[in-house]
Short mmCIF file of C-alpha atoms in Angstrom, two decimals:
data_model
loop_
_atom_site.label_atom_id
_atom_site.label_comp_id
_atom_site.label_asym_id
_atom_site.label_seq_id
_atom_site.Cartn_x
_atom_site.Cartn_y
_atom_site.Cartn_z
CA UNK E 1 14.61 77.12 -17.60
CA UNK E 2 17.76 76.26 -15.81
CA UNK E 3 16.99 76.29 -12.15
CA UNK E 4 16.03 73.03 -10.54
CA UNK E 5 14.92 72.80 -6.98
CA UNK E 6 16.35 70.85 -4.16
CA UNK E 7 14.43 69.78 -1.14
CA UNK E 8 17.58 69.79 0.91
CA UNK E 9 18.59 72.85 2.80
CA UNK E 10 22.09 73.02 4.23
CA UNK E 11 22.29 72.43 7.97
CA UNK E 12 22.28 75.75 9.82
CA UNK E 13 25.89 76.68 10.40
CA UNK E 14 27.15 77.20 13.98
CA UNK E 15 27.44 80.87 13.04
CA UNK E 16 23.67 81.05 12.73
CA UNK E 17 23.13 79.42 16.10
CA UNK E 18 25.46 81.82 17.80
CA UNK E 19 23.68 84.75 16.23
CA UNK E 20 20.32 83.38 17.32
CA UNK E 21 21.22 83.05 20.96
CA UNK E 22 22.84 86.48 20.98
CA UNK E 23 19.82 88.14 19.45
CA UNK E 24 17.32 86.53 21.78
CA UNK E 25 19.18 87.41 24.93
CA UNK E 26 19.59 91.01 23.95
CA UNK E 27 16.24 91.40 22.30
CA UNK E 28 14.46 94.44 23.55
CA UNK E 29 11.65 94.58 21.05
CA UNK E 30 8.25 95.55 22.29
CA UNK E 31 6.43 92.80 20.42
CA UNK E 32 5.55 89.56 22.07
CA UNK E 33 7.70 86.46 22.25
CA UNK E 34 11.32 85.35 22.46
CA UNK E 35 12.99 82.07 21.64
CA UNK E 36 13.15 80.79 25.19
CA UNK E 37 9.95 78.79 24.87
CA UNK E 38 11.20 77.05 21.77
CA UNK E 39 8.45 74.84 20.44
CA UNK E 40 5.36 76.89 19.79
CA UNK E 41 6.37 80.53 19.77
CA UNK E 42 9.16 82.30 18.01
CA UNK E 43 11.14 85.49 18.16
CA UNK E 44 9.93 88.83 16.95
CA UNK E 45 10.22 89.85 13.31
CA UNK E 46 13.33 91.87 14.12
CA UNK E 47 15.24 88.91 15.46
CA UNK E 48 13.89 86.68 12.70
CA UNK E 49 15.18 89.21 10.21
CA UNK E 50 18.58 89.21 11.88
CA UNK E 51 18.80 85.47 11.94
CA UNK E 52 17.13 84.44 8.71
CA UNK E 53 16.84 87.57 6.63
CA UNK E 54 18.58 87.50 3.26
CA UNK E 55 18.45 89.31 -0.03
CA UNK E 56 14.90 88.67 -1.17
CA UNK E 57 13.70 87.37 2.20
CA UNK E 58 12.16 89.95 4.48
CA UNK E 59 10.48 89.33 7.81
CA UNK E 60 7.85 91.82 8.86
CA UNK E 61 4.81 92.15 10.97
CA UNK E 62 1.46 92.37 9.20
CA UNK E 63 -1.54 92.81 11.44
CA UNK E 64 0.43 91.64 14.43
CA UNK E 65 1.42 88.38 12.79
CA UNK E 66 5.01 87.62 11.75
CA UNK E 67 5.07 87.32 7.98
CA UNK E 68 7.83 86.65 5.52
CA UNK E 69 7.89 88.20 2.08
CA UNK E 70 9.95 86.57 -0.62
CA UNK E 71 10.94 88.47 -3.74
CA UNK E 72 13.11 87.61 -6.70
CA UNK E 73 14.92 89.61 -9.29
CA UNK E 74 12.07 89.96 -11.78
CA UNK E 75 9.76 91.26 -9.10
CA UNK E 76 7.70 88.13 -8.51
CA UNK E 77 6.74 87.96 -4.85
CA UNK E 78 5.23 85.64 -2.32
CA UNK E 79 3.82 86.37 1.12
CA UNK E 80 3.66 83.74 3.87
CA UNK E 81 2.14 84.02 7.35
CA UNK E 82 4.53 82.21 9.63
CA UNK E 83 2.49 80.85 12.55
CA UNK E 84 -0.31 79.52 10.26
CA UNK E 85 1.89 78.42 7.39
CA UNK E 86 -0.57 80.05 4.99
CA UNK E 87 0.69 81.58 1.76
CA UNK E 88 -1.63 84.53 1.28
CA UNK E 89 -0.20 85.93 -1.92
CA UNK E 90 1.81 84.83 -4.95
CA UNK E 91 2.28 87.57 -7.51
CA UNK E 92 4.48 86.40 -10.37
CA UNK E 93 5.58 88.63 -13.21
CA UNK E 94 3.42 87.48 -16.10
CA UNK E 95 3.50 90.39 -18.53
CA UNK E 96 6.59 92.02 -19.98
CA UNK E 97 5.31 95.49 -19.25
CA UNK E 98 6.39 97.50 -16.23
CA UNK E 99 4.40 96.27 -13.22
CA UNK E 100 3.13 93.23 -15.07
CA UNK E 101 2.26 91.26 -11.96
CA UNK E 102 -0.94 89.30 -11.38
CA UNK E 103 -2.06 87.81 -8.13
CA UNK E 104 -2.53 84.08 -8.65
CA UNK E 105 -3.90 83.04 -5.27
CA UNK E 106 -7.40 83.69 -4.05
CA UNK E 107 -7.42 84.70 -0.39
CA UNK E 108 -10.46 86.10 1.39
CA UNK E 109 -10.94 87.46 4.88
CA UNK E 110 -13.00 85.30 7.17
CA UNK E 111 -14.09 88.08 9.44
CA UNK E 112 -13.43 85.97 12.50
CA UNK E 113 -11.86 87.48 15.57
CA UNK E 114 -9.78 84.54 16.69
CA UNK E 115 -7.63 82.20 14.68
CA UNK E 116 -6.48 83.00 11.21
CA UNK E 117 -8.34 85.90 9.61
CA UNK E 118 -7.86 84.49 6.09
CA UNK E 119 -9.09 81.58 4.08
CA UNK E 120 -7.94 80.35 0.71
CA UNK E 121 -4.41 81.04 -0.45
CA UNK E 122 -2.10 78.05 -0.54
CA UNK E 123 -1.78 75.84 2.49
CA UNK E 124 -0.34 72.49 3.39
CA UNK E 125 -2.90 70.04 4.68
CA UNK E 126 -1.46 67.09 6.56
CA UNK E 127 -3.64 64.63 8.41
CA UNK E 128 -2.30 61.94 10.68
CA UNK E 129 -4.99 59.30 10.21
CA UNK E 130 -3.31 56.52 12.19
CA UNK E 131 -5.99 56.55 14.87
CA UNK E 132 -9.76 56.86 14.54
CA UNK E 133 -11.45 60.09 15.31
CA UNK E 134 -10.43 63.50 14.18
CA UNK E 135 -6.96 63.46 12.62
CA UNK E 136 -4.08 65.48 14.01
CA UNK E 137 -2.95 68.41 11.86
CA UNK E 138 0.03 70.70 12.34
CA UNK E 139 -1.13 74.09 13.50
CA UNK E 140 1.84 76.10 14.68
CA UNK E 141 4.84 76.79 12.50
CA UNK E 142 8.21 78.34 13.25
CA UNK E 143 10.98 79.37 10.92
CA UNK E 144 13.78 76.84 10.79
CA UNK E 145 16.01 78.00 7.96
CA UNK E 146 16.24 80.21 4.95
CA UNK E 147 18.37 80.25 1.83
CA UNK E 148 18.87 82.51 -1.11
CA UNK E 149 21.13 82.49 -4.11
CA UNK E 150 20.79 86.27 -4.15
CA UNK E 151 19.24 86.67 -7.57
CA UNK E 152 17.13 83.88 -8.92
CA UNK E 153 15.66 81.82 -6.12
CA UNK E 154 14.84 82.15 -2.44
CA UNK E 155 13.70 79.55 0.02
CA UNK E 156 12.27 79.48 3.52
CA UNK E 157 11.78 76.43 5.70
CA UNK E 158 9.18 76.18 8.45
CA UNK E 159 8.94 73.40 10.93
CA UNK E 160 6.28 71.96 13.17
CA UNK E 161 5.83 68.83 15.20
CA UNK E 162 3.12 67.05 17.07
CA UNK E 163 2.63 67.01 20.83
CA UNK E 164 4.93 64.12 21.71
CA UNK E 165 7.48 64.92 19.02
CA UNK E 166 6.96 61.70 17.08
CA UNK E 167 6.28 63.51 13.81
CA UNK E 168 8.67 66.12 12.59
CA UNK E 169 7.40 68.18 9.68
CA UNK E 170 9.41 70.50 7.50
CA UNK E 171 7.61 72.77 5.07
CA UNK E 172 9.86 74.31 2.45
CA UNK E 173 8.59 77.20 0.35
CA UNK E 174 10.67 78.23 -2.64
CA UNK E 175 10.20 81.16 -4.97
CA UNK E 176 11.97 81.38 -8.28
CA UNK E 177 11.74 83.58 -11.37
CA UNK E 178 9.08 81.54 -13.14
CA UNK E 179 7.84 79.15 -10.49
CA UNK E 180 7.03 78.63 -6.86
CA UNK E 181 7.26 75.35 -5.04
CA UNK E 182 5.95 74.03 -1.76
CA UNK E 183 7.42 70.87 -0.37
CA UNK E 184 6.78 68.87 2.76
CA UNK E 185 9.14 66.44 4.45
CA UNK E 186 7.68 64.32 7.23
CA UNK E 187 9.94 62.28 9.47
CA UNK E 188 8.62 59.65 11.82
CA UNK E 189 10.65 59.97 14.98
CA UNK E 190 8.32 57.78 17.01
CA UNK E 191 8.01 54.04 17.42
CA UNK E 192 4.73 53.39 15.64
CA UNK E 193 3.90 53.39 11.96
CA UNK E 194 1.98 56.49 11.01
CA UNK E 195 -0.61 56.86 8.26
CA UNK E 196 -0.69 60.21 6.53
CA UNK E 197 -2.97 61.95 4.09
CA UNK E 198 -1.78 65.18 2.64
CA UNK E 199 -2.63 67.84 0.09
CA UNK E 200 -1.38 71.22 -1.06
CA UNK E 201 -4.65 73.09 -1.07
CA UNK E 202 -4.15 75.88 -3.63
CA UNK E 203 -6.90 78.37 -4.40
CA UNK E 204 -6.16 79.77 -7.84
CA UNK E 205 -7.78 82.91 -9.17
CA UNK E 206 -9.46 83.12 -12.56
CA UNK E 207 -10.76 86.19 -14.32
CA UNK E 208 -13.58 84.38 -16.08
CA UNK E 209 -15.82 81.62 -14.89
CA UNK E 210 -16.92 80.62 -18.36
CA UNK E 211 -13.45 80.53 -19.80
CA UNK E 212 -11.65 78.53 -17.15
CA UNK E 213 -10.39 75.05 -17.85
CA UNK E 214 -7.62 72.60 -17.24
CA UNK E 215 -5.65 70.80 -19.90
CA UNK E 216 -3.58 67.68 -19.54
CA UNK E 217 -5.81 65.23 -17.73
CA UNK E 218 -7.21 63.35 -20.71
CA UNK E 219 -7.13 59.63 -20.16
CA UNK E 220 -6.87 59.97 -16.39
CA UNK E 221 -9.41 58.31 -14.12
CA UNK E 222 -11.29 60.43 -11.64
CA UNK E 223 -13.99 60.18 -9.03
CA UNK E 224 -16.11 62.64 -7.10
CA UNK E 225 -14.55 63.17 -3.73
CA UNK E 226 -14.56 65.85 -1.03
CA UNK E 227 -11.33 67.67 -0.22
CA UNK E 228 -9.30 67.02 2.91
CA UNK E 229 -10.77 69.27 5.56
CA UNK E 230 -8.70 72.29 6.45
CA UNK E 231 -9.28 75.50 8.34
CA UNK E 232 -8.06 77.40 5.26
CA UNK E 233 -10.33 75.75 2.70
CA UNK E 234 -12.88 78.16 1.31
CA UNK E 235 -15.33 75.37 0.59
CA UNK E 236 -15.76 72.86 3.35
CA UNK E 237 -15.85 69.20 2.31
CA UNK E 238 -19.63 69.15 2.61
CA UNK E 239 -20.05 72.32 0.62
CA UNK E 240 -17.71 71.07 -2.08
CA UNK E 241 -19.78 67.94 -2.59
CA UNK E 242 -23.20 69.57 -2.45
CA UNK E 243 -25.00 69.27 -5.76
CA UNK E 244 -25.89 72.42 -7.56
CA UNK E 245 -29.55 72.65 -8.56
CA UNK E 246 -29.73 71.76 -12.24
CA UNK E 247 -29.81 74.83 -14.41
CA UNK E 248 -30.89 74.55 -17.97
CA UNK E 249 -28.16 76.75 -19.38
CA UNK E 250 -26.14 75.64 -22.35
CA UNK E 251 -23.04 75.38 -20.22
CA UNK E 252 -24.35 72.60 -18.07
CA UNK E 253 -22.12 70.03 -19.66
CA UNK E 254 -19.53 69.06 -17.18
CA UNK E 255 -20.75 68.90 -13.62
CA UNK E 256 -20.86 66.02 -11.24
CA UNK E 257 -24.58 65.93 -10.59
CA UNK E 258 -24.78 62.56 -12.23
CA UNK E 259 -21.83 60.95 -10.48
CA UNK E 260 -22.25 59.08 -7.29
CA UNK E 261 -19.37 59.54 -4.92
CA UNK E 262 -17.02 56.65 -5.37
CA UNK E 263 -17.72 55.74 -8.97
CA UNK E 264 -14.76 56.06 -11.31
CA UNK E 265 -14.83 57.56 -14.79
CA UNK E 266 -12.14 58.38 -17.30
CA UNK E 267 -11.61 61.92 -18.52
CA UNK E 268 -12.39 61.87 -22.25
CA UNK E 269 -11.99 65.54 -23.02
CA UNK E 270 -8.84 67.38 -23.91
CA UNK E 271 -9.98 70.19 -21.62
CA UNK E 272 -11.67 69.81 -18.25
CA UNK E 273 -14.03 72.76 -18.09
CA UNK E 274 -14.31 74.39 -14.70
CA UNK E 275 -17.44 76.46 -15.05
CA UNK E 276 -19.77 74.18 -13.15
CA UNK E 277 -19.54 72.79 -9.66
CA UNK E 278 -17.32 69.79 -9.27
CA UNK E 279 -15.05 68.23 -6.70
CA UNK E 280 -12.87 65.48 -8.04
CA UNK E 281 -9.74 63.51 -7.44
CA UNK E 282 -7.79 62.63 -10.59
CA UNK E 283 -5.57 59.63 -10.02
CA UNK E 284 -5.12 55.94 -10.64
CA UNK E 285 -7.92 54.18 -8.72
CA UNK E 286 -6.57 52.54 -5.56
CA UNK E 287 -7.72 49.12 -6.74
CA UNK E 288 -5.70 49.57 -9.91
CA UNK E 289 -2.61 50.27 -7.87
CA UNK E 290 -2.78 46.75 -6.46
CA UNK E 291 -2.17 45.28 -9.88
CA UNK E 292 1.23 44.29 -11.12
CA UNK E 293 1.30 47.25 -13.45
CA UNK E 294 -1.14 50.12 -13.88
CA UNK E 295 -1.41 53.27 -15.96
CA UNK E 296 0.22 56.13 -14.09
CA UNK E 297 -1.78 59.37 -13.85
CA UNK E 298 -0.34 62.53 -15.42
CA UNK E 299 2.30 64.34 -13.40
CA UNK E 300 1.15 67.83 -14.37
CA UNK E 301 -1.69 69.85 -15.78
CA UNK E 302 -2.11 73.40 -17.04
CA UNK E 303 -4.79 75.90 -16.17
CA UNK E 304 -6.29 78.07 -18.89
CA UNK E 305 -7.98 81.38 -18.24
CA UNK E 306 -9.47 82.68 -21.46
CA UNK E 307 -10.13 86.19 -20.28
CA UNK E 308 -6.69 86.96 -18.92
CA UNK E 309 -4.86 84.68 -21.35
CA UNK E 310 -2.66 83.35 -18.57
CA UNK E 311 -1.86 79.74 -17.89
CA UNK E 312 -0.14 78.04 -14.99
CA UNK E 313 1.26 74.55 -14.76
CA UNK E 314 0.81 72.54 -11.58
CA UNK E 315 3.27 69.69 -11.12
CA UNK E 316 3.13 66.99 -8.47
CA UNK E 317 6.23 65.27 -7.11
CA UNK E 318 5.87 62.49 -4.57
CA UNK E 319 2.13 62.98 -4.44
CA UNK E 320 -0.22 60.45 -6.04
CA UNK E 321 -3.35 62.41 -6.86
CA UNK E 322 -4.59 65.73 -8.12
CA UNK E 323 -7.52 67.27 -6.34
CA UNK E 324 -9.65 69.67 -8.38
CA UNK E 325 -12.67 71.58 -7.17
CA UNK E 326 -14.55 74.33 -8.88
CA UNK E 327 -17.29 76.16 -6.99
CA UNK E 328 -19.56 76.97 -9.93
CA UNK E 329 -22.17 79.51 -8.99
CA UNK E 330 -21.09 79.31 -5.34
CA UNK E 331 -18.08 81.51 -6.11
CA UNK E 332 -20.34 84.57 -6.16
CA UNK E 333 -20.80 84.23 -2.41
CA UNK E 334 -17.12 84.85 -1.83
CA UNK E 335 -16.04 87.56 -4.20
CA UNK E 336 -15.98 89.07 -7.63
CA UNK E 337 -13.35 86.83 -9.20
CA UNK E 338 -13.75 83.17 -9.93
CA UNK E 339 -11.49 80.64 -8.23
CA UNK E 340 -10.78 76.94 -8.09
CA UNK E 341 -9.31 74.87 -5.32
CA UNK E 342 -6.75 72.42 -6.59
CA UNK E 343 -3.45 70.85 -5.81
CA UNK E 344 -1.29 67.80 -5.53
CA UNK E 345 -2.57 65.39 -2.92
CA UNK E 346 -2.21 61.91 -1.52
CA UNK E 347 -5.65 61.61 -0.12
CA UNK E 348 -7.32 58.39 -1.22
CA UNK E 349 -4.75 55.94 0.02
CA UNK E 350 -2.89 56.95 3.19
CA UNK E 351 0.89 56.89 3.06
CA UNK E 352 2.41 54.47 5.56
CA UNK E 353 5.39 55.96 7.32
CA UNK E 354 7.39 53.49 9.41
CA UNK E 355 9.50 54.62 12.39
CA UNK E 356 12.63 56.34 11.16
CA UNK E 357 11.23 56.74 7.65
CA UNK E 358 10.84 60.00 5.85
CA UNK E 359 8.21 60.99 3.27
CA UNK E 360 8.55 63.85 0.83
CA UNK E 361 5.99 65.48 -1.40
CA UNK E 362 6.07 68.65 -3.40
CA UNK E 363 3.94 70.78 -5.66
CA UNK E 364 5.39 73.21 -8.16
CA UNK E 365 3.40 75.96 -9.82
CA UNK E 366 5.22 77.30 -12.85
CA UNK E 367 4.31 79.40 -15.82
CA UNK E 368 5.64 80.40 -19.20
CA UNK E 369 3.42 83.39 -19.78
CA UNK E 370 6.40 85.59 -20.47
CA UNK F 1 21.00 75.34 -2.04
CA UNK F 2 21.63 73.18 -5.06
CA UNK F 3 20.12 74.90 -8.02
CA UNK F 4 21.36 72.35 -10.52
CA UNK F 5 21.14 68.76 -9.50
CA UNK F 6 23.67 66.32 -10.84
CA UNK F 7 21.82 64.14 -13.30
CA UNK F 8 22.03 60.59 -12.17
CA UNK F 9 19.81 58.71 -14.52
CA UNK F 10 20.12 55.23 -15.73
CA UNK F 11 17.42 52.98 -17.14
CA UNK F 12 15.74 51.95 -13.93
CA UNK F 13 14.78 48.32 -14.33
CA UNK F 14 13.25 48.19 -10.84
CA UNK F 15 10.82 50.66 -12.43
CA UNK F 16 8.09 48.10 -12.75
CA UNK F 17 8.16 47.33 -9.08
CA UNK F 18 7.17 50.87 -8.28
CA UNK F 19 3.50 49.99 -8.40
CA UNK F 20 3.47 48.85 -4.80
CA UNK F 21 6.56 48.30 -2.81
CA UNK F 22 4.62 46.21 -0.35
CA UNK F 23 3.58 42.66 -1.18
CA UNK F 24 0.12 42.13 -2.52
CA UNK F 25 -2.02 39.34 -3.84
CA UNK F 26 -3.22 39.61 -7.37
CA UNK F 27 -6.67 38.26 -7.94
CA UNK F 28 -7.76 37.24 -11.41
CA UNK F 29 -11.07 38.95 -10.70
CA UNK F 30 -9.33 42.32 -10.60
CA UNK F 31 -8.29 42.25 -14.24
CA UNK F 32 -11.23 44.26 -15.47
CA UNK F 33 -11.35 47.32 -17.68
CA UNK F 34 -10.31 50.48 -15.94
CA UNK F 35 -12.61 53.36 -15.39
CA UNK F 36 -15.91 51.71 -14.67
CA UNK F 37 -15.11 49.74 -11.58
CA UNK F 38 -17.02 50.60 -8.42
CA UNK F 39 -14.54 51.47 -5.79
CA UNK F 40 -14.50 49.31 -2.69
CA UNK F 41 -12.79 50.15 0.54
CA UNK F 42 -9.16 49.34 0.09
CA UNK F 43 -9.03 47.27 3.28
CA UNK F 44 -11.16 44.47 1.84
CA UNK F 45 -8.36 42.50 0.28
CA UNK F 46 -8.80 40.21 -2.65
CA UNK F 47 -9.55 36.70 -1.54
CA UNK F 48 -7.44 34.69 -3.92
CA UNK F 49 -4.10 33.80 -2.44
CA UNK F 50 -2.16 32.90 -5.57
CA UNK F 51 -0.48 35.24 -7.99
CA UNK F 52 -2.15 34.51 -11.30
CA UNK F 53 0.46 35.72 -13.72
CA UNK F 54 -0.22 32.74 -15.94
CA UNK F 55 -3.91 33.58 -16.17
CA UNK F 56 -3.29 37.26 -16.83
CA UNK F 57 -3.58 38.06 -20.52
CA UNK F 58 -0.21 38.61 -22.23
CA UNK F 59 0.71 42.26 -22.39
CA UNK F 60 3.77 44.42 -22.81
CA UNK F 61 4.68 46.99 -20.17
CA UNK F 62 5.95 50.39 -21.26
CA UNK F 63 7.78 53.13 -19.44
CA UNK F 64 7.70 56.41 -21.34
CA UNK F 65 10.22 58.98 -20.24
CA UNK F 66 9.52 62.62 -20.89
CA UNK F 67 12.37 64.76 -22.27
CA UNK F 68 11.98 67.27 -19.46
CA UNK F 69 12.79 66.23 -15.92
CA UNK F 70 10.56 67.08 -12.98
CA UNK F 71 11.68 70.20 -11.12
CA UNK F 72 13.48 68.18 -8.46
CA UNK F 73 15.67 66.40 -10.98
CA UNK F 74 13.84 63.09 -11.03
CA UNK F 75 12.67 61.62 -14.34
CA UNK F 76 9.06 62.14 -15.44
CA UNK F 77 7.98 58.59 -16.27
CA UNK F 78 4.61 57.27 -17.33
CA UNK F 79 3.72 53.60 -17.25
CA UNK F 80 1.35 51.92 -19.66
CA UNK F 81 0.55 48.32 -20.37
CA UNK F 82 -1.13 47.02 -23.44
CA UNK F 83 -1.37 44.02 -25.71
CA UNK F 84 1.37 43.56 -28.30
CA UNK F 85 1.10 43.58 -32.07
CA UNK F 86 0.30 47.28 -32.37
CA UNK F 87 2.28 50.15 -33.83
CA UNK F 88 4.15 52.12 -31.21
CA UNK F 89 2.53 55.33 -32.44
CA UNK F 90 -0.96 53.94 -31.79
CA UNK F 91 0.03 52.77 -28.34
CA UNK F 92 1.41 56.18 -27.44
CA UNK F 93 -1.51 58.16 -28.81
CA UNK F 94 -4.09 55.90 -27.16
CA UNK F 95 -2.23 56.20 -23.89
CA UNK F 96 -2.15 60.01 -24.09
CA UNK F 97 1.64 60.04 -24.17
CA UNK F 98 3.19 63.04 -25.86
CA UNK F 99 4.65 61.67 -29.08
CA UNK F 100 4.93 64.66 -31.39
CA UNK F 101 5.84 67.42 -28.95
CA UNK F 102 5.73 70.75 -30.78
CA UNK F 103 4.56 69.00 -33.96
CA UNK F 104 1.32 67.85 -32.45
CA UNK F 105 -0.75 70.53 -34.18
CA UNK F 106 -2.74 69.63 -37.30
CA UNK F 107 -0.75 69.36 -40.53
CA UNK F 108 2.59 69.46 -38.74
CA UNK F 109 3.07 65.73 -38.91
CA UNK F 110 2.22 63.14 -41.51
CA UNK F 111 -0.08 61.21 -39.12
CA UNK F 112 1.64 57.88 -39.51
CA UNK F 113 2.75 58.01 -43.11
CA UNK F 114 6.44 57.52 -42.38
CA UNK F 115 7.53 60.60 -44.26
CA UNK F 116 7.88 63.50 -41.83
CA UNK F 117 10.19 62.02 -39.17
CA UNK F 118 8.60 63.89 -36.26
CA UNK F 119 7.54 60.76 -34.35
CA UNK F 120 11.13 59.84 -33.48
CA UNK F 121 11.63 58.02 -30.20
CA UNK F 122 14.68 56.50 -28.58
CA UNK F 123 14.47 52.89 -27.45
CA UNK F 124 16.36 52.65 -24.18
CA UNK F 125 15.53 49.03 -23.42
CA UNK F 126 13.57 46.28 -25.02
CA UNK F 127 14.53 46.71 -28.66
CA UNK F 128 14.36 42.97 -29.18
CA UNK F 129 10.56 43.20 -28.95
CA UNK F 130 10.36 45.60 -31.86
CA UNK F 131 10.08 44.91 -35.56
CA UNK F 132 13.28 45.75 -37.46
CA UNK F 133 13.83 49.17 -39.03
CA UNK F 134 11.95 49.62 -42.29
CA UNK F 135 13.52 51.17 -45.35
CA UNK F 136 11.61 54.41 -44.74
CA UNK F 137 13.10 54.56 -41.24
CA UNK F 138 16.60 53.85 -42.47
CA UNK F 139 16.31 56.74 -44.87
CA UNK F 140 14.91 59.27 -42.43
CA UNK F 141 17.02 58.21 -39.45
CA UNK F 142 20.23 57.91 -41.43
CA UNK F 143 22.15 60.36 -39.29
CA UNK F 144 20.54 59.47 -35.98
CA UNK F 145 21.73 56.95 -33.37
CA UNK F 146 20.86 53.33 -34.02
CA UNK F 147 18.55 53.24 -31.02
CA UNK F 148 16.16 55.78 -32.50
CA UNK F 149 13.00 54.61 -34.25
CA UNK F 150 9.99 56.11 -35.94
CA UNK F 151 7.02 55.24 -33.78
CA UNK F 152 4.66 55.09 -36.77
CA UNK F 153 6.77 52.41 -38.46
CA UNK F 154 7.58 50.27 -35.46
CA UNK F 155 5.42 47.32 -34.46
CA UNK F 156 5.77 46.19 -30.87
CA UNK F 157 5.79 42.42 -30.55
CA UNK F 158 2.86 40.13 -31.29
CA UNK F 159 -0.48 39.72 -29.54
CA UNK F 160 0.94 37.01 -27.33
CA UNK F 161 4.21 38.71 -26.42
CA UNK F 162 5.20 39.73 -22.94
CA UNK F 163 8.02 42.05 -22.04
CA UNK F 164 9.13 45.49 -20.91
CA UNK F 165 10.07 48.47 -23.00
CA UNK F 166 11.57 51.77 -21.99
CA UNK F 167 11.01 54.56 -24.52
CA UNK F 168 12.50 58.04 -24.40
CA UNK F 169 10.06 60.56 -25.88
CA UNK F 170 11.32 63.40 -28.06
CA UNK F 171 14.99 62.39 -27.88
CA UNK F 172 16.11 65.56 -29.64
CA UNK F 173 14.79 67.62 -26.75
CA UNK F 174 15.90 65.55 -23.83
CA UNK F 175 17.79 67.28 -21.07
CA UNK F 176 19.64 64.26 -19.72
CA UNK F 177 21.84 61.40 -20.91
CA UNK F 178 21.25 57.73 -20.47
CA UNK F 179 24.28 55.89 -19.09
#
């Protein structure tokens, strides 16, 4: 697999800026906003398409919300809602046959009238935990740049910032033939050190509950831990940690009913079975990290779905932990298919970002099912 | 957009300082077996003020480099630390480091016999800690670079050795060059 990713996007050329101002001044589209109020709202899909549209990058309007659809040469596609920054669909080509696409992400409607009508999918969770109380999270995204090499890979960059502009966040979503990557770059433009916790909350779909597992975490320490709270998480932190009533089935081997939150164990098994309810963080324990040298946790794992025969590899770059949650019997409340919530995270130990410093983290989901 | 990153690897000696870039105090009480330690809040710092490197048991630090780079072009490195005097193959298998690659399936390797040659590794740094090449190794690695060893024939130091070792896994499959 030749293509490697870069987290750098070229600076928008002056040509782009000229086109942007021209399109906004002459925009006569009936839909809502223009680029005059720059920070929170953005131009209509038509002007976004003019400014950022490329081969494989299409801006449209789905349900009144600007959405960008990325596609690559082999037909793999990705759908991203711009204002929320939620990836609602990733359909890679996984079978050689005609139309051999499978939806990997699990997205469900929330049925709410206001806010985002979807939960699940893949979202960036970023908490500014510098102060006590409820942490600040980015909530409004605008398109900053796009890039495409016209056949193999396409990339879109969203940006957001906090109220006083001290944190500048860039969220780069890349789609390639056999992988998709989400990267975050946080720059501290303020004068105080900021503490950040972050995760790429990915809800992955499985065809079978009994045949779902993860390989590659043997030897890694883990502890029971709730996920970072997010408006897009299907299971809230409390729900994720709630113990399932003990069932006497033969499959009751690998759940966390026995673990107290905070106690560390080491994964002994080659496969981590995901049939029962669990919510864990796989990483080097924070106390270990204080030592002169400690065993580094694995940088990737692979999911196994016995019924569909598909596997996906999740790779973390810049992130310290892997968060893994399986809903067990609770998945029946949400839909027919089984799902897990997983992703690269730095959630146990906050990252210290000094003024002027930049932090980068990325998660890559790749597959070799073809 | 750069699809191919220029490969800029070199054996990173500052590797072992990656654990924490900020200063910390090492307490002798923290040197306990991993996995069964009740987690305390990270803010309660260890009380001892001195770095107790002399009291810490002698061990050898390893950096294992995977043949495949991470998607952003950076090397995929795993750190382990263990007591010396063991065979490199045992250290790698106990530490869940991929030694055999595609030959990891049953009956595809000789499981330490020194006859199949599938446990080849490249020693990037620290070869002075290792036992010299055995005759079996010389035979099997005749046409390979001098830095390559068979992990099942190589003994790493002695129980009281200290040092650092950088090992390239699966050197025949690696996608980069060491300077």
